Coordinates of C-alpha atoms in Angstrom, one line a residue:
M1 CA -25.6 24.5 -47.1
A2 CA -24.3 23.4 -43.7
D3 CA -20.9 21.7 -43.5
D4 CA -21.7 18.3 -41.8
T5 CA -18.0 17.4 -41.5
R6 CA -17.3 20.1 -38.9
P7 CA -17.0 18.8 -35.3
K8 CA -20.1 19.5 -33.3
E9 CA -19.9 22.3 -30.8
L10 CA -20.3 21.1 -27.2
T11 CA -19.9 22.6 -23.8
G12 CA -17.2 21.0 -21.7
A13 CA -19.9 19.3 -19.6
Q14 CA -21.5 17.8 -22.7
A15 CA -18.1 16.7 -23.9
L16 CA -17.4 15.1 -20.6
V17 CA -20.6 13.0 -20.7
E18 CA -20.1 12.1 -24.4
S19 CA -16.5 11.0 -23.6
L20 CA -17.6 8.9 -20.7
E21 CA -20.2 7.2 -23.0
R22 CA -17.5 6.6 -25.7
V23 CA -15.2 4.8 -23.2
G24 CA -18.1 2.6 -22.2
V25 CA -19.0 3.9 -18.8
D26 CA -22.3 2.5 -17.6
V27 CA -22.4 3.7 -14.0
I28 CA -21.0 6.5 -11.9
F29 CA -21.1 6.8 -8.2
G30 CA -21.2 10.4 -7.0
I31 CA -22.6 13.6 -5.5
P32 CA -23.1 16.9 -7.3
G33 CA -22.0 20.3 -6.0
G34 CA -21.2 23.8 -7.2
A35 CA -18.1 23.2 -9.3
I36 CA -19.2 19.9 -10.8
L37 CA -22.8 21.0 -11.2
P38 CA -22.6 21.9 -15.0
A39 CA -21.7 18.2 -15.7
Y40 CA -24.7 16.9 -13.9
D41 CA -27.1 18.5 -16.4
P42 CA -26.1 16.5 -19.4
L43 CA -25.3 13.5 -17.2
G44 CA -28.9 13.5 -16.1
Q45 CA -30.0 13.3 -19.7
S46 CA -27.6 10.5 -20.7
E47 CA -29.3 7.2 -21.7
L48 CA -26.1 5.2 -21.4
V49 CA -24.6 6.3 -18.1
R50 CA -26.4 5.6 -14.9
H51 CA -25.6 7.9 -12.0
I52 CA -26.0 6.6 -8.5
L53 CA -26.4 9.3 -5.9
V54 CA -24.4 8.2 -2.8
R55 CA -24.6 9.6 0.7
H56 CA -20.9 10.4 1.1
E57 CA -18.1 10.7 -1.4
Q58 CA -16.0 8.1 0.4
G59 CA -18.9 5.7 -0.4
A60 CA -18.6 6.7 -4.0
A61 CA -14.9 5.8 -4.2
H62 CA -15.3 2.5 -2.5
A63 CA -18.3 1.6 -4.6
A64 CA -16.3 2.3 -7.7
E65 CA -13.6 0.0 -6.3
G66 CA -16.2 -2.8 -5.6
Y67 CA -17.6 -2.4 -9.1
A68 CA -14.1 -2.6 -10.6
M69 CA -13.0 -5.6 -8.5
A70 CA -16.2 -7.5 -9.3
T71 CA -16.3 -6.8 -13.0
G72 CA -12.7 -6.2 -14.0
R73 CA -13.7 -2.9 -15.6
V74 CA -12.7 0.6 -14.6
G75 CA -14.9 2.0 -11.8
V76 CA -15.9 5.7 -11.8
C77 CA -16.7 8.1 -9.0
M78 CA -17.5 11.9 -9.2
A79 CA -17.5 14.7 -6.7
T80 CA -17.3 18.5 -6.6
S81 CA -14.4 20.6 -5.6
G82 CA -12.9 21.1 -2.1
P83 CA -14.5 18.9 0.5
G84 CA -16.3 16.8 -2.1
A85 CA -13.0 16.0 -3.7
T86 CA -11.1 15.5 -0.4
N87 CA -13.8 13.0 0.8
L88 CA -12.7 10.8 -2.1
V89 CA -9.1 10.7 -1.0
T90 CA -9.4 7.6 1.3
G91 CA -11.0 5.6 -1.5
I92 CA -8.4 6.8 -4.0
A93 CA -5.6 5.8 -1.6
D94 CA -7.2 2.5 -1.0
A95 CA -7.4 1.8 -4.8
Y96 CA -3.8 2.8 -5.2
L97 CA -2.5 0.4 -2.6
D98 CA -4.6 -2.5 -4.0
S99 CA -4.1 -1.7 -7.7
V100 CA -7.8 -1.1 -8.4
P101 CA -8.6 0.7 -11.6
I102 CA -10.9 3.6 -10.9
V103 CA -11.2 7.1 -12.5
A104 CA -12.2 9.9 -10.1
I105 CA -13.7 12.9 -11.7
T106 CA -13.8 16.1 -9.7
G107 CA -15.0 19.6 -10.3
Q108 CA -12.6 22.5 -9.6
V109 CA -13.2 26.2 -9.1
A110 CA -12.8 28.3 -12.2
S111 CA -9.2 28.4 -13.6
T112 CA -9.0 32.1 -12.9
A113 CA -9.8 31.4 -9.2
V114 CA -7.3 28.6 -8.8
G115 CA -4.7 29.5 -6.1
T116 CA -6.9 32.3 -4.6
D117 CA -8.3 30.2 -1.7
A118 CA -11.7 30.5 -3.5
F119 CA -14.8 29.0 -1.9
Q120 CA -14.5 25.2 -1.9
E121 CA -11.1 25.3 -3.5
A122 CA -8.6 22.5 -2.7
D123 CA -5.6 21.4 -4.7
I124 CA -6.9 17.9 -5.1
R125 CA -4.4 17.1 -7.9
G126 CA -1.6 18.0 -5.5
I127 CA -3.2 16.2 -2.6
T128 CA -3.7 12.9 -4.6
M129 CA -0.5 13.0 -6.6
P130 CA 1.3 10.4 -4.4
I131 CA -1.8 8.1 -4.4
T132 CA -2.8 8.1 -8.0
K133 CA -1.3 6.5 -11.0
H134 CA -1.7 9.7 -12.9
S135 CA -3.7 12.9 -12.5
F136 CA -5.1 15.6 -14.9
L137 CA -6.0 19.2 -14.3
V138 CA -8.2 20.3 -17.2
T139 CA -8.8 24.0 -17.7
R140 CA -10.1 24.0 -21.3
A141 CA -13.2 22.4 -22.8
Q142 CA -11.4 21.1 -25.8
D143 CA -9.0 19.1 -23.7
I144 CA -11.7 17.1 -21.9
P145 CA -12.1 14.2 -24.5
S146 CA -8.4 13.4 -24.6
A147 CA -8.1 13.6 -20.8
I148 CA -10.9 11.1 -20.3
K149 CA -9.7 8.7 -23.0
E150 CA -6.2 8.8 -21.6
A151 CA -7.4 8.5 -18.0
F152 CA -9.3 5.3 -18.7
H153 CA -6.4 3.8 -20.6
I154 CA -3.9 4.5 -17.8
A155 CA -6.2 3.2 -15.1
G156 CA -6.9 -0.1 -16.8
T157 CA -3.6 -1.0 -18.3
G158 CA -0.2 -2.1 -16.9
R159 CA -0.5 -2.2 -13.2
P160 CA -4.1 -1.0 -12.6
G161 CA -4.7 2.0 -10.4
P162 CA -6.6 5.2 -9.7
V163 CA -6.5 8.2 -12.0
L164 CA -7.9 11.6 -11.2
V165 CA -9.4 14.0 -13.7
D166 CA -9.9 17.5 -12.1
I167 CA -11.9 19.8 -14.4
T168 CA -12.3 23.5 -13.7
K169 CA -15.8 25.0 -13.8
D170 CA -15.1 27.4 -16.7
A171 CA -13.9 24.4 -18.7
L172 CA -17.2 22.7 -18.1
V173 CA -19.4 25.7 -19.1
S174 CA -17.4 27.0 -22.1
S175 CA -17.8 25.5 -25.5
A176 CA -15.5 24.0 -28.1
P177 CA -15.6 21.6 -31.1
F178 CA -15.8 18.0 -29.9
E179 CA -13.0 16.0 -31.3
W180 CA -12.6 12.4 -30.1
P181 CA -8.9 11.5 -30.3
H182 CA -8.2 8.4 -32.4
E183 CA -4.7 8.1 -31.0
L184 CA -3.4 8.3 -27.4
D185 CA -0.5 10.7 -26.8
L186 CA 1.2 9.3 -23.8
P187 CA 4.9 9.5 -24.2
G188 CA 6.8 7.6 -21.6
Y189 CA 3.8 5.3 -20.7
R190 CA 4.5 2.0 -22.2
P191 CA 3.9 -0.9 -19.7
T192 CA 6.0 -4.0 -20.4
I193 CA 3.5 -6.7 -21.2
N194 CA 5.5 -9.5 -22.8
P195 CA 8.0 -11.2 -20.5
H196 CA 11.6 -11.7 -21.7
A197 CA 12.2 -15.2 -23.0
K198 CA 15.7 -15.4 -21.4
Q199 CA 14.3 -14.6 -18.0
I200 CA 11.6 -17.3 -18.5
R201 CA 14.2 -19.8 -19.3
E202 CA 16.3 -18.9 -16.3
A203 CA 13.3 -19.2 -14.0
A204 CA 12.5 -22.6 -15.5
K205 CA 16.1 -23.7 -14.7
M206 CA 15.7 -22.6 -11.1
I207 CA 12.4 -24.5 -10.7
K208 CA 13.9 -27.7 -12.1
A209 CA 16.9 -27.4 -9.7
A210 CA 14.8 -26.6 -6.6
S211 CA 13.8 -29.2 -3.9
R212 CA 11.4 -27.1 -1.8
P213 CA 9.8 -24.6 -4.2
T214 CA 6.7 -22.6 -3.3
L215 CA 4.4 -20.6 -5.6
Y216 CA 3.8 -17.3 -3.7
V217 CA 0.7 -16.0 -5.5
G218 CA -0.4 -12.4 -5.0
G219 CA -3.2 -10.1 -6.2
G220 CA -1.5 -9.5 -9.5
V221 CA -2.7 -12.9 -10.6
V222 CA -6.3 -11.7 -10.0
K223 CA -5.7 -8.4 -11.8
S224 CA -4.4 -10.2 -14.9
E225 CA -7.0 -12.9 -14.7
A226 CA -4.3 -15.6 -15.0
F227 CA -6.4 -18.2 -13.2
E228 CA -6.3 -20.9 -15.9
E229 CA -2.6 -20.4 -16.5
L230 CA -1.9 -20.7 -12.7
A231 CA -3.9 -23.9 -12.5
E232 CA -2.0 -25.3 -15.4
L233 CA 1.4 -24.3 -13.8
V234 CA 0.4 -26.1 -10.6
K235 CA -0.8 -29.2 -12.6
I236 CA 2.5 -29.3 -14.6
T237 CA 4.8 -28.8 -11.7
Q238 CA 2.9 -30.1 -8.6
I239 CA 4.5 -27.3 -6.6
P240 CA 2.6 -26.2 -3.4
L241 CA 1.3 -22.7 -3.4
V242 CA 0.0 -20.0 -1.1
T243 CA -2.4 -17.2 -1.9
T244 CA -2.1 -13.8 -0.2
L245 CA -5.0 -11.9 1.2
M246 CA -5.4 -10.1 -2.1
A247 CA -5.2 -13.4 -4.1
R248 CA -7.8 -15.4 -2.1
G249 CA -9.8 -17.4 -4.7
A250 CA -7.2 -17.2 -7.4
F251 CA -6.8 -21.0 -6.8
P252 CA -9.2 -23.3 -5.1
D253 CA -8.6 -23.8 -1.4
S254 CA -9.8 -27.3 -1.7
D255 CA -6.9 -28.4 -3.8
P256 CA -4.4 -30.5 -1.8
L257 CA -1.5 -28.4 -3.0
H258 CA -3.0 -25.2 -1.7
M259 CA -1.4 -24.4 1.7
G260 CA -3.5 -21.4 2.5
M261 CA -2.9 -17.7 3.2
P262 CA 0.5 -16.5 4.4
G263 CA 1.2 -13.6 6.7
M264 CA 0.6 -12.1 10.1
H265 CA -2.7 -14.0 10.4
G266 CA -1.9 -16.7 7.8
H267 CA -2.1 -20.4 8.0
V268 CA 0.8 -22.2 9.6
S269 CA 1.2 -24.4 6.5
A270 CA 1.4 -21.2 4.3
V271 CA 3.9 -19.5 6.6
G272 CA 6.0 -22.7 6.7
A273 CA 5.8 -23.0 2.9
L274 CA 7.5 -19.6 2.6
Q275 CA 9.9 -19.8 5.6
R276 CA 11.3 -23.2 4.7
S277 CA 11.3 -22.9 0.9
D278 CA 14.5 -23.0 -1.1
L279 CA 12.8 -21.2 -4.1
L280 CA 9.9 -18.6 -4.0
I281 CA 8.2 -18.3 -7.4
T282 CA 6.6 -15.0 -6.7
L283 CA 3.7 -14.1 -9.0
G284 CA 2.2 -10.7 -8.6
A285 CA 3.0 -10.3 -4.9
R286 CA 5.0 -7.5 -3.4
F287 CA 6.6 -8.9 -0.3
D288 CA 4.3 -6.8 1.9
D289 CA 5.4 -6.5 5.5
R290 CA 2.2 -8.2 6.6
V291 CA 3.5 -11.3 4.7
T292 CA 7.2 -11.1 5.4
G293 CA 7.2 -10.2 9.1
K294 CA 10.7 -9.1 10.1
L295 CA 12.1 -8.8 6.6
D296 CA 15.7 -10.0 7.3
T297 CA 14.4 -13.3 8.7
F298 CA 11.9 -13.9 5.9
A299 CA 12.4 -17.1 3.9
P300 CA 16.1 -17.2 4.8
G301 CA 17.0 -20.1 2.6
A302 CA 15.1 -19.2 -0.5
Q303 CA 16.2 -17.9 -3.9
V304 CA 13.6 -15.7 -5.5
I305 CA 11.9 -15.5 -8.9
H306 CA 9.8 -12.4 -8.9
A307 CA 7.3 -11.8 -11.8
D308 CA 5.3 -8.6 -11.8
I309 CA 4.0 -6.1 -14.4
D310 CA 5.4 -3.2 -12.3
P311 CA 9.2 -3.1 -12.5
A312 CA 9.2 -0.9 -9.4
E313 CA 8.1 -3.8 -7.3
I314 CA 11.1 -6.0 -8.4
G315 CA 13.7 -6.0 -5.6
K316 CA 11.9 -3.3 -3.6
N317 CA 11.7 -5.3 -0.4
R318 CA 13.5 -8.5 -1.1
S319 CA 16.5 -9.1 -3.4
V320 CA 15.6 -11.1 -6.5
D321 CA 17.6 -13.8 -8.4
V322 CA 15.4 -13.9 -11.5
P323 CA 13.3 -10.8 -12.2
I324 CA 10.5 -11.1 -14.8
V325 CA 8.6 -8.0 -15.9
G326 CA 5.4 -8.6 -17.8
D327 CA 1.7 -9.4 -17.7
L328 CA 1.2 -12.4 -15.5
K329 CA -1.2 -14.2 -17.8
L330 CA 1.5 -14.1 -20.5
T331 CA 4.3 -14.8 -18.0
I332 CA 2.8 -17.9 -16.5
A333 CA 1.7 -19.2 -19.9
A334 CA 5.3 -18.8 -21.1
L335 CA 6.6 -20.7 -18.0
N336 CA 4.1 -23.4 -18.7
E337 CA 5.3 -23.7 -22.3
V338 CA 8.9 -24.2 -21.1
L339 CA 8.2 -26.5 -18.2
R340 CA 5.6 -28.7 -19.9
G341 CA 7.1 -32.2 -20.4
E342 CA 10.3 -31.4 -18.6
D343 CA 11.8 -33.6 -15.9
L344 CA 11.2 -31.7 -12.7
G345 CA 12.5 -32.3 -9.2
D346 CA 10.9 -34.7 -6.8
Y347 CA 8.9 -32.5 -4.4
S348 CA 7.0 -35.3 -2.7
A349 CA 8.8 -35.0 0.7
W350 CA 8.2 -31.2 0.6
R351 CA 4.5 -31.7 -0.2
A352 CA 4.2 -34.3 2.6
Y353 CA 5.8 -31.9 5.1
L354 CA 3.5 -29.1 4.3
T355 CA 0.4 -31.3 4.0
N356 CA 1.1 -32.5 7.5
L357 CA 1.3 -28.9 8.8
K358 CA -1.9 -28.1 7.0
T359 CA -3.7 -31.0 8.6
K360 CA -2.2 -30.6 12.1
Y361 CA -3.0 -26.8 12.3
A362 CA -6.3 -26.7 10.5
A363 CA -8.9 -24.3 11.9
D364 CA -11.8 -25.9 13.8
P365 CA -14.2 -23.1 14.7
Q366 CA -16.6 -24.0 17.5
P367 CA -20.2 -22.6 17.5
T368 CA -19.8 -20.7 20.8
K369 CA -17.2 -19.1 23.0
G370 CA -18.3 -19.2 26.5
D371 CA -22.1 -18.7 26.3
M372 CA -22.0 -16.5 23.2
L373 CA -21.7 -17.0 19.5
S374 CA -18.3 -17.5 18.1
P375 CA -17.6 -15.0 15.2
E376 CA -15.6 -17.7 13.3
Y377 CA -18.6 -20.0 13.3
V378 CA -21.0 -17.3 12.1
I379 CA -18.7 -16.4 9.1
K380 CA -18.1 -20.1 8.3
R381 CA -21.9 -20.7 8.2
I382 CA -22.5 -17.7 5.9
G383 CA -20.0 -19.1 3.5
E384 CA -21.4 -22.6 3.7
M385 CA -25.0 -21.5 3.2
S386 CA -24.2 -19.0 0.4
G387 CA -21.6 -21.0 -1.5
P388 CA -18.5 -20.3 -3.6
D389 CA -20.4 -18.5 -6.3
A390 CA -21.3 -15.6 -4.0
Y391 CA -19.3 -12.3 -4.0
Y392 CA -18.0 -11.3 -0.6
A393 CA -16.8 -7.8 0.5
V394 CA -15.4 -7.4 4.0
G395 CA -14.5 -4.5 6.3
V396 CA -11.1 -4.4 8.1
G397 CA -10.2 -6.1 11.3
Q398 CA -10.7 -9.5 12.9
H399 CA -13.8 -10.3 10.8
Q400 CA -11.7 -9.7 7.7
M401 CA -9.1 -12.2 8.8
W402 CA -11.7 -14.8 9.8
A403 CA -13.5 -14.3 6.5
A404 CA -10.1 -14.8 4.6
H405 CA -9.7 -18.1 6.4
L406 CA -13.3 -19.5 6.5
L407 CA -15.2 -18.4 3.4
P408 CA -15.3 -20.8 0.5
F409 CA -12.6 -19.7 -1.8
E410 CA -13.1 -21.9 -4.8
K411 CA -13.6 -19.4 -7.6
P412 CA -11.7 -16.3 -8.6
G413 CA -12.7 -12.7 -8.5
R414 CA -15.3 -13.0 -5.8
W415 CA -13.3 -11.5 -2.9
M416 CA -13.2 -7.8 -2.2
N417 CA -11.3 -6.3 0.7
S418 CA -9.0 -3.5 1.6
G419 CA -5.6 -5.2 1.8
G420 CA -3.1 -2.4 1.5
A421 CA -4.6 0.5 3.2
G422 CA -6.8 -1.5 5.7
T423 CA -9.7 0.9 5.3
M424 CA -12.5 0.6 7.9
G425 CA -15.7 1.6 6.2
Y426 CA -14.9 -0.2 3.0
C427 CA -17.4 -3.0 3.2
V428 CA -20.9 -1.6 2.7
P429 CA -20.1 0.7 -0.3
A430 CA -17.8 -1.9 -1.9
A431 CA -20.6 -4.5 -1.6
M432 CA -22.9 -1.9 -3.2
G433 CA -20.5 -1.4 -6.1
A434 CA -20.1 -5.1 -6.6
K435 CA -23.8 -5.7 -6.7
V436 CA -24.3 -2.9 -9.3
G437 CA -21.6 -4.6 -11.4
K438 CA -23.0 -8.1 -10.9
P439 CA -26.8 -7.5 -10.4
G440 CA -27.7 -11.1 -10.8
E441 CA -25.3 -12.4 -8.3
L442 CA -25.5 -12.9 -4.5
V443 CA -23.3 -10.2 -2.8
W444 CA -22.6 -10.4 1.0
G445 CA -20.8 -7.7 3.0
I446 CA -19.2 -9.0 6.2
D447 CA -18.5 -6.1 8.5
G448 CA -17.6 -5.3 12.0
D449 CA -19.7 -3.1 14.3
G450 CA -16.9 -0.5 14.2
C451 CA -16.5 -0.5 10.4
F452 CA -20.3 -0.6 9.8
Q453 CA -20.8 2.6 11.8
M454 CA -18.5 4.5 9.4
T455 CA -20.3 4.1 6.1
N456 CA -23.6 2.3 6.7
Q457 CA -25.5 5.3 5.3
E458 CA -24.9 3.8 1.9
L459 CA -27.7 1.3 2.7
V460 CA -30.0 4.3 2.0
T461 CA -28.5 4.5 -1.5
C462 CA -29.0 0.7 -1.9
A463 CA -32.6 0.8 -0.8
L464 CA -33.5 3.7 -3.1
N465 CA -31.6 2.3 -6.1
D466 CA -32.7 -1.4 -5.9
I467 CA -29.3 -2.7 -4.9
P468 CA -30.2 -5.7 -2.6
I469 CA -27.0 -6.5 -0.9
K470 CA -26.8 -8.5 2.3
I471 CA -24.7 -7.2 5.2
A472 CA -23.6 -9.3 8.2
V473 CA -22.6 -7.2 11.2
I474 CA -20.3 -9.2 13.4
N475 CA -21.0 -7.3 16.6
N476 CA -18.4 -7.8 19.3
E477 CA -19.1 -4.4 20.8
S478 CA -15.5 -3.3 20.2
L479 CA -12.8 -2.4 17.8
G480 CA -11.8 -6.1 17.9
M481 CA -8.4 -6.2 16.3
V482 CA -7.2 -3.3 18.4
R483 CA -8.6 -4.9 21.5
Q484 CA -6.8 -8.1 20.6
W485 CA -3.5 -6.2 20.6
Q486 CA -4.4 -4.5 23.8
T487 CA -5.0 -7.9 25.3
L488 CA -1.8 -9.4 24.1
F489 CA 0.6 -6.4 24.2
Y490 CA -0.9 -3.7 26.5
G491 CA -1.7 -5.7 29.7
E492 CA -5.5 -5.9 28.9
R493 CA -5.8 -2.1 29.3
Y494 CA -8.6 -1.4 26.9
S495 CA -8.2 2.2 26.1
N496 CA -11.0 3.5 23.8
T497 CA -11.8 0.3 22.0
D498 CA -15.2 -0.5 23.7
L499 CA -17.9 0.7 21.3
N500 CA -20.8 -0.2 23.6
S501 CA -22.6 -1.5 20.6
W502 CA -25.0 -3.6 22.7
R503 CA -28.3 -2.2 21.4
I504 CA -26.8 1.3 20.8
P505 CA -27.2 1.7 17.9
D506 CA -29.9 -1.0 17.5
F507 CA -28.5 -2.3 14.2
P508 CA -31.8 -4.0 13.0
K509 CA -33.8 -0.9 13.7
L510 CA -31.1 1.2 12.0
A511 CA -31.3 -1.0 9.0
E512 CA -35.1 -0.7 8.9
A513 CA -34.9 3.1 9.2
M514 CA -32.7 3.0 6.0
G515 CA -35.1 0.9 4.0
A516 CA -33.4 -2.4 4.6
V517 CA -34.6 -5.5 6.5
G518 CA -33.1 -5.9 9.9
L519 CA -32.4 -9.2 11.5
R520 CA -30.5 -10.4 14.6
A521 CA -29.0 -13.7 15.9
E522 CA -27.8 -14.3 19.4
T523 CA -27.9 -18.1 19.6
V524 CA -26.5 -21.0 17.5
E525 CA -30.0 -22.0 16.5
E526 CA -30.8 -18.5 15.2
V527 CA -27.7 -18.3 13.0
D528 CA -28.9 -20.6 10.2
E529 CA -32.4 -19.2 10.5
V530 CA -31.4 -15.6 9.9
I531 CA -29.0 -16.4 7.1
A532 CA -31.7 -18.4 5.4
K533 CA -34.1 -15.5 5.8
A534 CA -31.5 -13.1 4.4
L535 CA -30.9 -15.4 1.4
E536 CA -34.7 -15.3 0.6
I537 CA -34.9 -11.5 0.5
N538 CA -33.9 -10.1 -2.9
D539 CA -36.0 -6.9 -3.2
R540 CA -34.3 -4.9 -0.5
P541 CA -30.9 -4.8 1.3
V542 CA -30.7 -6.9 4.4
V543 CA -28.7 -6.3 7.6
V544 CA -28.1 -9.3 9.9
E545 CA -26.6 -8.6 13.3
F546 CA -24.7 -11.4 15.0
I547 CA -24.0 -10.8 18.7
V548 CA -20.6 -12.5 19.3
H549 CA -18.1 -12.9 22.0
K550 CA -15.9 -9.8 22.3
D551 CA -12.7 -11.7 23.3
A552 CA -12.5 -14.1 20.4
M553 CA -9.0 -13.7 18.9
V554 CA -7.6 -14.2 15.4
W555 CA -5.1 -17.1 15.3
P556 CA -2.5 -17.9 14.0
M557 CA -0.7 -14.6 14.6
V558 CA 2.8 -13.3 13.9
P559 CA 3.3 -10.4 16.3
A560 CA 4.3 -7.2 14.5
G561 CA 8.0 -6.7 14.0
T562 CA 8.9 -10.3 14.7
S563 CA 9.9 -13.2 12.5
N564 CA 7.4 -15.5 10.8
D565 CA 9.2 -18.2 12.7
D566 CA 7.6 -16.8 15.8
I567 CA 4.1 -17.5 14.6
L568 CA 1.6 -18.4 17.4
I569 CA -1.4 -20.6 17.1
A570 CA -2.8 -19.4 20.4
K571 CA -1.7 -17.2 23.3
D572 CA 1.8 -18.3 24.2
L573 CA 1.5 -21.4 22.0
A574 CA 3.7 -21.9 19.0
P575 CA 3.8 -24.7 16.4
N576 CA 6.3 -27.4 17.3
W577 CA 8.4 -27.2 14.1
E578 CA 10.8 -29.7 15.4
D579 CA 8.1 -32.4 15.5
E580 CA 7.8 -32.2 11.7
I581 CA 10.2 -34.1 9.5
L582 CA 11.4 -32.4 6.4

């Protein structure tokens, strides 16, 4: 009589797929190859895990990011050893800098060949060690289940981030009893979730004593989904707030207390809210140089409360008066509990000052610049016609900044961009991943002609896998942000930024060749017409090319290496701070 209590014998490849099913993976973006090939046989037979065959491994990593950012779940990408694995590196680095939970699974040459410069061998664990939250090299079939369970736990808990699981080919093909670990064995990994009550009380005291407080809201609020708690904190305190590039949508832009996005290309009111504050209540932000400008001139009169789940961020760039380590959802809820019903300061003069800045320096995009479309107007119309429920992924550059200013940020979790790494080529695959995670939702990708030419081949993946995303290509025929810097700081010497994208490639024809619908707009009248057409098409991807003026610039701007006080609202034109009464 057979002993039914014995663990079933599985190959490492079978154990990998069963483990992925057990942690709830429903989709993997990847490409097979020699070392990972054994895993693809049982993966192809899985009824729970959908594999989407991308056209480039970088696309797989960004798609996993887009899926994770849209759903809040852990995204998964897979590649073979050597170049397959190294092609994931950009996406892994991107996920690391933006705290996106993904697990990258790579095949490795046989354990006996590791270190011999075998065909398609690369030390991907060593390569990615500085840009992953953790990494595993698995050389035995019996170790695969625990590695997968631990990888998903690490990626999705504490400060989220990428985890690599590199599995040797002999581990995939050999067999071992499958044992699913009931407990995690992760000594030393214990993220601090609950904030310390004493620090919460100290923070509350500082808030009550402040006269010009500002809520400096970062992407951590999005990661912890602390939206309701943040809204209540604002309601209780009536303190003005700013949302960083990674936190757009965490709080409605339409609220009078929202002063916009701070930073190099931030709103004047948001930059002023930080620079002239006497207390920064920093929630899940990291004092990035794109926000602080010249660090020693940043918010010179402000004390700092810094709340973050990652203790390594506390005091890293800016000294802190009250540090709070913990999950932001719990931290803000605890602050609300202490502040609710308390007598707070009178911040009315501070609010009036910032509101005046917000009104005076509000963006007013015109439909055209010269005789060509203005990119700001195009992006604004996409947002107005698509609404705040849509999901928006963007590339990197001028169009990213215009999108951050002009899209309708009224709801959380609908904004995907590469904030830390600034990765061109992010948009199309990230939009693809978001649409896979949210198949019933409208997903736009807003890309530049430079970014689009890096990863547009994933439109083939979308067309073949029924992923009907919509991509707007803002074609200014150049690497726009670099050209802007050449205009302002290099005497208009445009060295290697002209892409000559006027009809080469022909973007609508390129889209058609990849199974998408291709549209183009060159006049104001055509803008609404092509957006409306794109919104009507839901059975295929759509690419809409907008021909825009190449010398449109992103304003406001804090030139690199200067103080936020030197913010410009146009070339050689600064806000007149002295006109404002504080």
